[in-house]
Each structure stands twice: as structure tokens, then as C-alpha cells.
Short mmCIF file of C-alpha atoms in Angstrom, two decimals:
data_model
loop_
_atom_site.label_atom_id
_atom_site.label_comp_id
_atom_site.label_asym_id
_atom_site.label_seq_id
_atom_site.Cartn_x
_atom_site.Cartn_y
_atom_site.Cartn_z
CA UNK B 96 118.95 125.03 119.60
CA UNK B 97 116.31 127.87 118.46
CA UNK B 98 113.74 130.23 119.77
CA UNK B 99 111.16 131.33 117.70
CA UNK B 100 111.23 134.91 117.41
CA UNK B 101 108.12 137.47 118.17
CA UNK B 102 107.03 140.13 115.39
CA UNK B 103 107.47 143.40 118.08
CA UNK B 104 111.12 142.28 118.17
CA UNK B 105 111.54 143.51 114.63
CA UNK B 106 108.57 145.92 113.92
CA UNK B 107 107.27 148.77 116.31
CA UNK B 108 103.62 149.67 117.83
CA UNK B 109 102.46 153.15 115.85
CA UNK S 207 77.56 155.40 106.63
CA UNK S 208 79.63 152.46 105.18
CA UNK S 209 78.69 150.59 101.83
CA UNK S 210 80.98 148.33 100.41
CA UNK S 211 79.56 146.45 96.91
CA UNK S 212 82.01 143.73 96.01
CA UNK S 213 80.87 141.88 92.36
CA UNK S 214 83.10 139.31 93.39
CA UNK S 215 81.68 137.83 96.62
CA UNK S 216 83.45 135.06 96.26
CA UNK S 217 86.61 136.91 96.76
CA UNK S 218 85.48 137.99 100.32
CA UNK S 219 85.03 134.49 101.17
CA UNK S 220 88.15 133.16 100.19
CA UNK S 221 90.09 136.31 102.00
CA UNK S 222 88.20 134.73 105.04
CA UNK S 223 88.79 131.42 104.69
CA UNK S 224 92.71 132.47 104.69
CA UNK S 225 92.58 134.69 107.24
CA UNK S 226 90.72 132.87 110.23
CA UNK S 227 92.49 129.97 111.50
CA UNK S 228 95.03 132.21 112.00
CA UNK S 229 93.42 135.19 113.63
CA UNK S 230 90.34 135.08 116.07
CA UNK S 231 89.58 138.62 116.23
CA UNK S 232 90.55 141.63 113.96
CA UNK S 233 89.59 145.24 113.79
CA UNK S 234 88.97 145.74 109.67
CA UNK S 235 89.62 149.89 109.30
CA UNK S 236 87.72 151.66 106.20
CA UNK S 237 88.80 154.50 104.56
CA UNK S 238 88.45 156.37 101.40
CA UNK S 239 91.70 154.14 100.56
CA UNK S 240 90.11 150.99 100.87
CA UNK S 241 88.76 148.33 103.33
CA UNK S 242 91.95 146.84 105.34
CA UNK S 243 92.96 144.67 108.57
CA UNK S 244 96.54 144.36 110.54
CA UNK S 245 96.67 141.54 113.06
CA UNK S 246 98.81 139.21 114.88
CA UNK S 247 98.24 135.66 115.83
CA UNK S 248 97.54 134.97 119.89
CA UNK S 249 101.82 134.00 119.87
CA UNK S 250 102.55 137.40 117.91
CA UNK S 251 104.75 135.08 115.75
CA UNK S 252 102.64 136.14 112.56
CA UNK S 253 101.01 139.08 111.23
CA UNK S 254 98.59 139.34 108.59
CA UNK S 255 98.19 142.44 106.78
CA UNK S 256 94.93 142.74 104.22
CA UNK S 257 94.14 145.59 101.45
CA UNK S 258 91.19 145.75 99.22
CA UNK S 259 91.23 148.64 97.33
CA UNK S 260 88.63 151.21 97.05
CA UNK S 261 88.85 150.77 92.95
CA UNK S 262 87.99 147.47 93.31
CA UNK S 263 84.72 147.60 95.02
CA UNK S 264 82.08 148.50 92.35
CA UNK S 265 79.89 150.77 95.17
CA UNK S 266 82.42 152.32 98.18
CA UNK S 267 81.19 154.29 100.43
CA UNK S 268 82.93 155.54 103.82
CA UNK S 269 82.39 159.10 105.03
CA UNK S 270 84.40 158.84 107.50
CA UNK S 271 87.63 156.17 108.72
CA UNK S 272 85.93 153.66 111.00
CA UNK S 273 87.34 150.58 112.21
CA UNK S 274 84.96 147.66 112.98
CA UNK S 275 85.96 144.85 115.51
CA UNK S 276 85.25 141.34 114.13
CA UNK S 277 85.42 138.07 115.18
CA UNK S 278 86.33 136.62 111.63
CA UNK S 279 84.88 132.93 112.31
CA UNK S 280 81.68 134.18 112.75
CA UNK S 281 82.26 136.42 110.10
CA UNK S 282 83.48 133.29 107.81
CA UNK S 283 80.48 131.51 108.88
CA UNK S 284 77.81 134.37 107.57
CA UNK S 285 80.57 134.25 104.42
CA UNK S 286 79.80 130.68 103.69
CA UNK S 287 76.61 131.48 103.44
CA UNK S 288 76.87 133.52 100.13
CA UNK S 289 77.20 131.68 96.86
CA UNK S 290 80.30 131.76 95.10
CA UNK S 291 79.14 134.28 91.87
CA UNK S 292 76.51 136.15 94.52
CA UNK S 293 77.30 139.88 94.97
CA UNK S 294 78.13 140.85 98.73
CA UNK S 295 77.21 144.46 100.44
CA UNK S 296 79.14 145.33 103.61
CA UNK S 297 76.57 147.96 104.86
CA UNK S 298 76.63 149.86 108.33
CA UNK S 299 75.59 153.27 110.21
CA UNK S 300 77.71 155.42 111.98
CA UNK S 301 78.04 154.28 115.55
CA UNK S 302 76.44 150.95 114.92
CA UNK S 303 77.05 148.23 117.03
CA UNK S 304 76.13 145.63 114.48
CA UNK S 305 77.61 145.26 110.34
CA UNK S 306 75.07 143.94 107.88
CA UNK S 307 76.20 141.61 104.70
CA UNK S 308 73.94 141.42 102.23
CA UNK S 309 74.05 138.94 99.35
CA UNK S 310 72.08 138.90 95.98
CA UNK S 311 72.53 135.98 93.46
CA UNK S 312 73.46 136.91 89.83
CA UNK S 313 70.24 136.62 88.65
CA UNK S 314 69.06 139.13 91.47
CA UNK S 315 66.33 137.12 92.51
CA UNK S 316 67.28 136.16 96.24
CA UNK S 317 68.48 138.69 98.69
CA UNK S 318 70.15 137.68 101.69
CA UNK S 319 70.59 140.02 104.70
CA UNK S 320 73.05 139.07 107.72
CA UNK S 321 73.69 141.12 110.64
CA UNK S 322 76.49 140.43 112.83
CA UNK S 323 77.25 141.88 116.03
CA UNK S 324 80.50 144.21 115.95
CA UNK S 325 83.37 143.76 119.12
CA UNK S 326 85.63 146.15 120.86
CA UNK S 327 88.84 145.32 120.12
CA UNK S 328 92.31 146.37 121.71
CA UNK S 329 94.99 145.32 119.14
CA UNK S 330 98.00 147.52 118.70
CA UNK S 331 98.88 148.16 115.54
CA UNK S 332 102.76 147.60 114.37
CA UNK S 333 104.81 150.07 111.94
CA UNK S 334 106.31 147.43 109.39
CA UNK S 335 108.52 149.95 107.08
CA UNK S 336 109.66 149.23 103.88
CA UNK S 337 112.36 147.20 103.20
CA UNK S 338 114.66 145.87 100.77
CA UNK S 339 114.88 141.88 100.89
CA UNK S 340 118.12 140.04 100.41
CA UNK S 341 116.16 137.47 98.28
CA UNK S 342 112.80 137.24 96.63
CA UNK S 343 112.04 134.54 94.96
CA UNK S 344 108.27 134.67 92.79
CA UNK S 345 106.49 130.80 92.18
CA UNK S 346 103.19 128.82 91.43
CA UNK S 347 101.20 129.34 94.94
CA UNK S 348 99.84 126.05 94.43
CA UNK S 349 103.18 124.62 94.52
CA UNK S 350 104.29 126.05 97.30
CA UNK S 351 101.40 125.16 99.54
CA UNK S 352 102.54 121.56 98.45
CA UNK S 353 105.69 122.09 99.73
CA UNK S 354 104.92 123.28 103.07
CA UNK S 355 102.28 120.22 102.99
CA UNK S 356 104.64 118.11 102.51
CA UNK S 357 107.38 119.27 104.85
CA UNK S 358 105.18 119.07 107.64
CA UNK S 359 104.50 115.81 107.69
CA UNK S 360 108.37 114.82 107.95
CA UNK S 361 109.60 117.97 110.00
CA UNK S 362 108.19 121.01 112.51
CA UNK S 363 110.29 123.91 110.88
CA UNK S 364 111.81 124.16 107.33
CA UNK S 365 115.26 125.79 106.56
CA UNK S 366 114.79 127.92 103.21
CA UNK S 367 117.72 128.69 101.40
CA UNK S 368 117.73 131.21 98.38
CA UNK S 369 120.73 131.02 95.83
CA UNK S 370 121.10 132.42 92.41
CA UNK S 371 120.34 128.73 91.08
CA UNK S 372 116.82 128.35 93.19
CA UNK S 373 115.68 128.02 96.56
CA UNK S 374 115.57 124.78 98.92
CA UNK S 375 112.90 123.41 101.50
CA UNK S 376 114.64 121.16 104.15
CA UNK S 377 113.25 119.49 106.91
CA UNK S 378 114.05 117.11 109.17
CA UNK S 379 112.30 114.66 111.66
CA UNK S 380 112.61 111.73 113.76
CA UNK S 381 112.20 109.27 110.88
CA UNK S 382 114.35 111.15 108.35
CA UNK S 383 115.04 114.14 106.31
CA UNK S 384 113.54 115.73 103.37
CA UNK S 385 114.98 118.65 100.71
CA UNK S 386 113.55 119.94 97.53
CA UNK S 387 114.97 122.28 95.64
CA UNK S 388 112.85 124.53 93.00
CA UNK S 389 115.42 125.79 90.20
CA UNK S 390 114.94 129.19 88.60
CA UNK S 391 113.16 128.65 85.34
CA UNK S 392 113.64 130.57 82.21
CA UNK S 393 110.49 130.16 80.32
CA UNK S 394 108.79 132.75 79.14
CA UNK S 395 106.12 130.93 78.10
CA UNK S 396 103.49 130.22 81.13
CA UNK S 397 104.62 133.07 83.13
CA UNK S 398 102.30 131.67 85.97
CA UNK S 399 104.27 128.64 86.23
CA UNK S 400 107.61 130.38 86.50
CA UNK S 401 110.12 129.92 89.65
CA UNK S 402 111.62 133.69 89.14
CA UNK S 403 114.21 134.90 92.07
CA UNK S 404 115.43 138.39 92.81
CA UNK S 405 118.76 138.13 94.90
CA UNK S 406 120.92 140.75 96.26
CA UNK S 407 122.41 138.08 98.88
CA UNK S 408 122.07 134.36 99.55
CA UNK S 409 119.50 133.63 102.67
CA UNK S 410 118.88 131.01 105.09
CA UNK S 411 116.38 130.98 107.32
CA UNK S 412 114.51 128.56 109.81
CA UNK S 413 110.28 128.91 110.00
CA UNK S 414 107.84 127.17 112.04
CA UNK S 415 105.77 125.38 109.20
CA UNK S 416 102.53 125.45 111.08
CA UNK S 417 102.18 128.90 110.10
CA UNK S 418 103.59 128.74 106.19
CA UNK S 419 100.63 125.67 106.37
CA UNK S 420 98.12 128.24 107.84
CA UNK S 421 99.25 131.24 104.83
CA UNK S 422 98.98 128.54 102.53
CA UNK S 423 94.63 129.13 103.04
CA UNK S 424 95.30 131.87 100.58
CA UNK S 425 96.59 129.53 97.69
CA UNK S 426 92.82 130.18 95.93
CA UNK S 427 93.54 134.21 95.82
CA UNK S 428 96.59 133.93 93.85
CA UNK S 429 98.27 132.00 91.22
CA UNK S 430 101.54 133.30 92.11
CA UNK S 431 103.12 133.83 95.36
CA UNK S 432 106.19 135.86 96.52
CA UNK S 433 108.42 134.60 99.14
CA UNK S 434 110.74 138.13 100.36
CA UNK S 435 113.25 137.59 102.95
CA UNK S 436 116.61 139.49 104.50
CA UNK S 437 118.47 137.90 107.61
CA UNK S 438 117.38 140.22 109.74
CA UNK S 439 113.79 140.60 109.40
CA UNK S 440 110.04 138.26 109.56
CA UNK S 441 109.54 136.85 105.67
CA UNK S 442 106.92 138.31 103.80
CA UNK S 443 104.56 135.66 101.76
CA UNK S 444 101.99 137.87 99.76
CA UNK S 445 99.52 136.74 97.77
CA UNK S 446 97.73 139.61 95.13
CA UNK S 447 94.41 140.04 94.71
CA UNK S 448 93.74 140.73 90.89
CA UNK S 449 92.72 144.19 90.63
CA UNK S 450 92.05 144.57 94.55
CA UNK S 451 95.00 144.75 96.67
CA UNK S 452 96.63 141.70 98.65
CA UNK S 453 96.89 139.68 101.47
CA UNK S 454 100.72 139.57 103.13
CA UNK S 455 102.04 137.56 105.79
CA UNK S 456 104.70 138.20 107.86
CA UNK S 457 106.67 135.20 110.05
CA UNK S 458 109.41 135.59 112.62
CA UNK S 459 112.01 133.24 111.52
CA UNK S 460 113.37 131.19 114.44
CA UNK S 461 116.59 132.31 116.03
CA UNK S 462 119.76 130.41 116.87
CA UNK S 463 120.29 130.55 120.34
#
């Protein structure tokens, strides 16, 4: 089984 | 004051065209760098991150950074209606609620001026710092977009594994499975044509291929894409734009639970 990972997991708000 | 002249208006339109099913609204930011966009899909799965460089416009003017919320299928739409070889202006005053494209034909004979309405748009904009990928692997964009085609009528996601020897596309789905492997090539003849791959370590990673089928819009920018991935970061699928910039992509992989 996956989840689909979300892009703030791996990059930051500026 | 903003005035972008871009020879190439057929370039804008294809930057569009890969750009919109993807994301409904975008704020593009000008600067005396160039004319750029950052945004997510409505899941905040993908990111798409655009550059055209200053150099590349023949006419840029921007006294001042200014970012301009867009809804890019109405901006698509006005797009479509340039020709292909017609020469596109992105003109607009300071504190102007409205952009203006204008678009001449070659033989300067019909002028075309579209005004669309500007949005406010809250989008946060992500930090995405430079990395170095555990595998990159450089092919024909056209055959990847085949690929991904392909997949997704067998399978949902696609496992892509890099090796020294290539990189393999596997799917599966209720009525089977499917795997195709591109080797490395070693011709040095039609560079464009060449399956090249940069590896520090193998990778294997799991994508949703509804997105790598929605990147794929940008196949007509590029003849070559590059495919950059590390276990522990979203792949990177970036297309350059001759003499311009580029168009990147960024996908979460999925993650074993």
C-alpha cells in the first residue's frame, strides 16, 4: 500500500 | 511599465498549452531577470516552475518586479488566438488591473490587441534548493511522452528504475503488466536521440502517471527531456527552452506506507 506524497513535505514556503 | 516582445510567439503558446491543465491560476512575477511562474496543482502533488529569460525576449521592459495573477486558460485561450510565426507583446501599466497581448503577423500587416483582466492571487511560494540527484537520466521527449501514454492505459502509477544499463517503466493493472526498458545508448551521432544517464546510485521510485501524462504537454518545447531523481525528494522533469530558459516539473513520488 502507498500514499501519494504532497510537495510541502519535501520543500518549504519562503 | 511592463513590455515583453517575444519573436517567437509561438513559444508562448506552447508554454501555455503545457502549463494549464495542470494549473488554474498562477501569479507570473517579472523582473529584470526574466518573466517567471511557481505553482502547485489544486492536490499540491506537482509544481511547475517556468523561466524565460530576459535575453531571450527581443524588447524587455520591467521597471520594477511585479507579479500579475492569471488565470492561464483564459490566458491560453487569447494565446490561441495568435498565429504560430506572429510576434506577441505582453504590455501593462503600473497598477493595472488588466495585461494586454498584442500580436502582429510576420508580414506586420494585422495587429491584434487582447486585454485580459488580471486576479489576486494567494499562492505561497516554496524554497526548492538545489540538489544533487541519485540518477539522471537525459532522452528523446517525444519518447518519453509515449511511454507515459502508454503506461497509462495498462496501469495508474509507474515504478521507474534507473541502473547503470538504462532505466525501466513498469506498470501494472487489472488486465496485466507492462515494462520497458530504455538502454543507455552510445551514439554520438544524433545526440537528440540519445538515452544518456548520470548515476551516483540506483533509484526506484513509484509516480502517479496522470501527472507525468499532464508534463508530457511540454513535449513540443523540447527535443530532449531530463528525468532527475534521489530517494528522498519529488523528480524533476525539465524541458529547455532554446535560448530562453525552461519549464521544470516537480512530482511527489508515492510513499510506501
Amino acid at each position: 500500500k502507498s500514499s501519494q506524497g504532497r510537495m510541502e513535505s519535501f520543500f518549504k514556503p519562503v | 511599465m511592463l513590455e515583453l516582445r517575444l519573436l517567437q510567439g509561438g513559444l508562448l503558446k506552447k508554454v501555455l498549452e503545457a502549463m494549464k491543465d495542470l494549473v488554474n491560476d498562477a501569479n507570473f512575477d517579472c523582473s529584470p531577470t526574466g518573466f517567471s511562474l511557481q505553482a502547485m496543482d489544486s492536490s499540491h502533488v506537482a509544481l511547475v516552475s517556468l523561466l524565460l529569460r530576459s535575453e531571450g525576449f527581443e524588447h524587455y521592459r520591467c521597471d520594477r518586479n511585479v507579479s500579475m495573477g492569471m488565470n492561464l486558460n483564459n490566458m491560453a485561450k487569447m494565446l490561441r488566438c495568435a498565429g504560430n510565426d506572429d510576434i506577441v507583446t505582453l504590455k501593462a501599466d503600473d497598477g493595472s488591473d488588466c495585461i494586454t497581448f498584442m500580436f502582429e503577423n510576420p508580414s506586420q500587416d494585422k495587429i491584434a490587441d487582447f486585454e485580459m483582466k488580471l486576479m489576486d492571487i494567494d499562492s505561497e511560494h516554496l524554497g526548492i534548493p538545489d540538489a544533487e540527484y541519485q540518477s539522471i537520466v537525459r532522452m528523446p521527449a517525444a519518447e518519453f511522452a509515449r511511454i507515459c501514454r502508454d503506461l497509462s492505459t495498462i496501469g495508474d502509477t509507474v515504478l521507474i528504475s534507473v541502473s547503470k544499463e538504462g532505466v525501466q517503466f513498469s506498470t501494472r493493472g487489472d488486465m496485466g503488466t507492462a515494462n520497458i526498458v530504455c538502454r543507455r545508448t552510445t551514439t554520438v551521432d544524433k545526440p537528440e536521440e540519445d538515452v544518456i544517464i548520470e548515476m551516483e546510485e540506483p533509484v526506484s521510485l513509484t509516480f502517479a502517471l496522470r501527472y507525468l501524462n499532464s508534463f508530457t504537454k511540454a513535449t513540443p518545447l523540447a527535443t530532449q527531456v531530463t528525468i532527475s531523481m534521489s530517494s528522498d525528494l519529488p523528480m524533476v522533469i525539465e524541458y529547455r527552452i532554446e535560448g530562453m530558459g525552461y519549464i521544470r516539473y516537480y512530482l511527489a513520488p508515492k510513499i510506501d506506507e
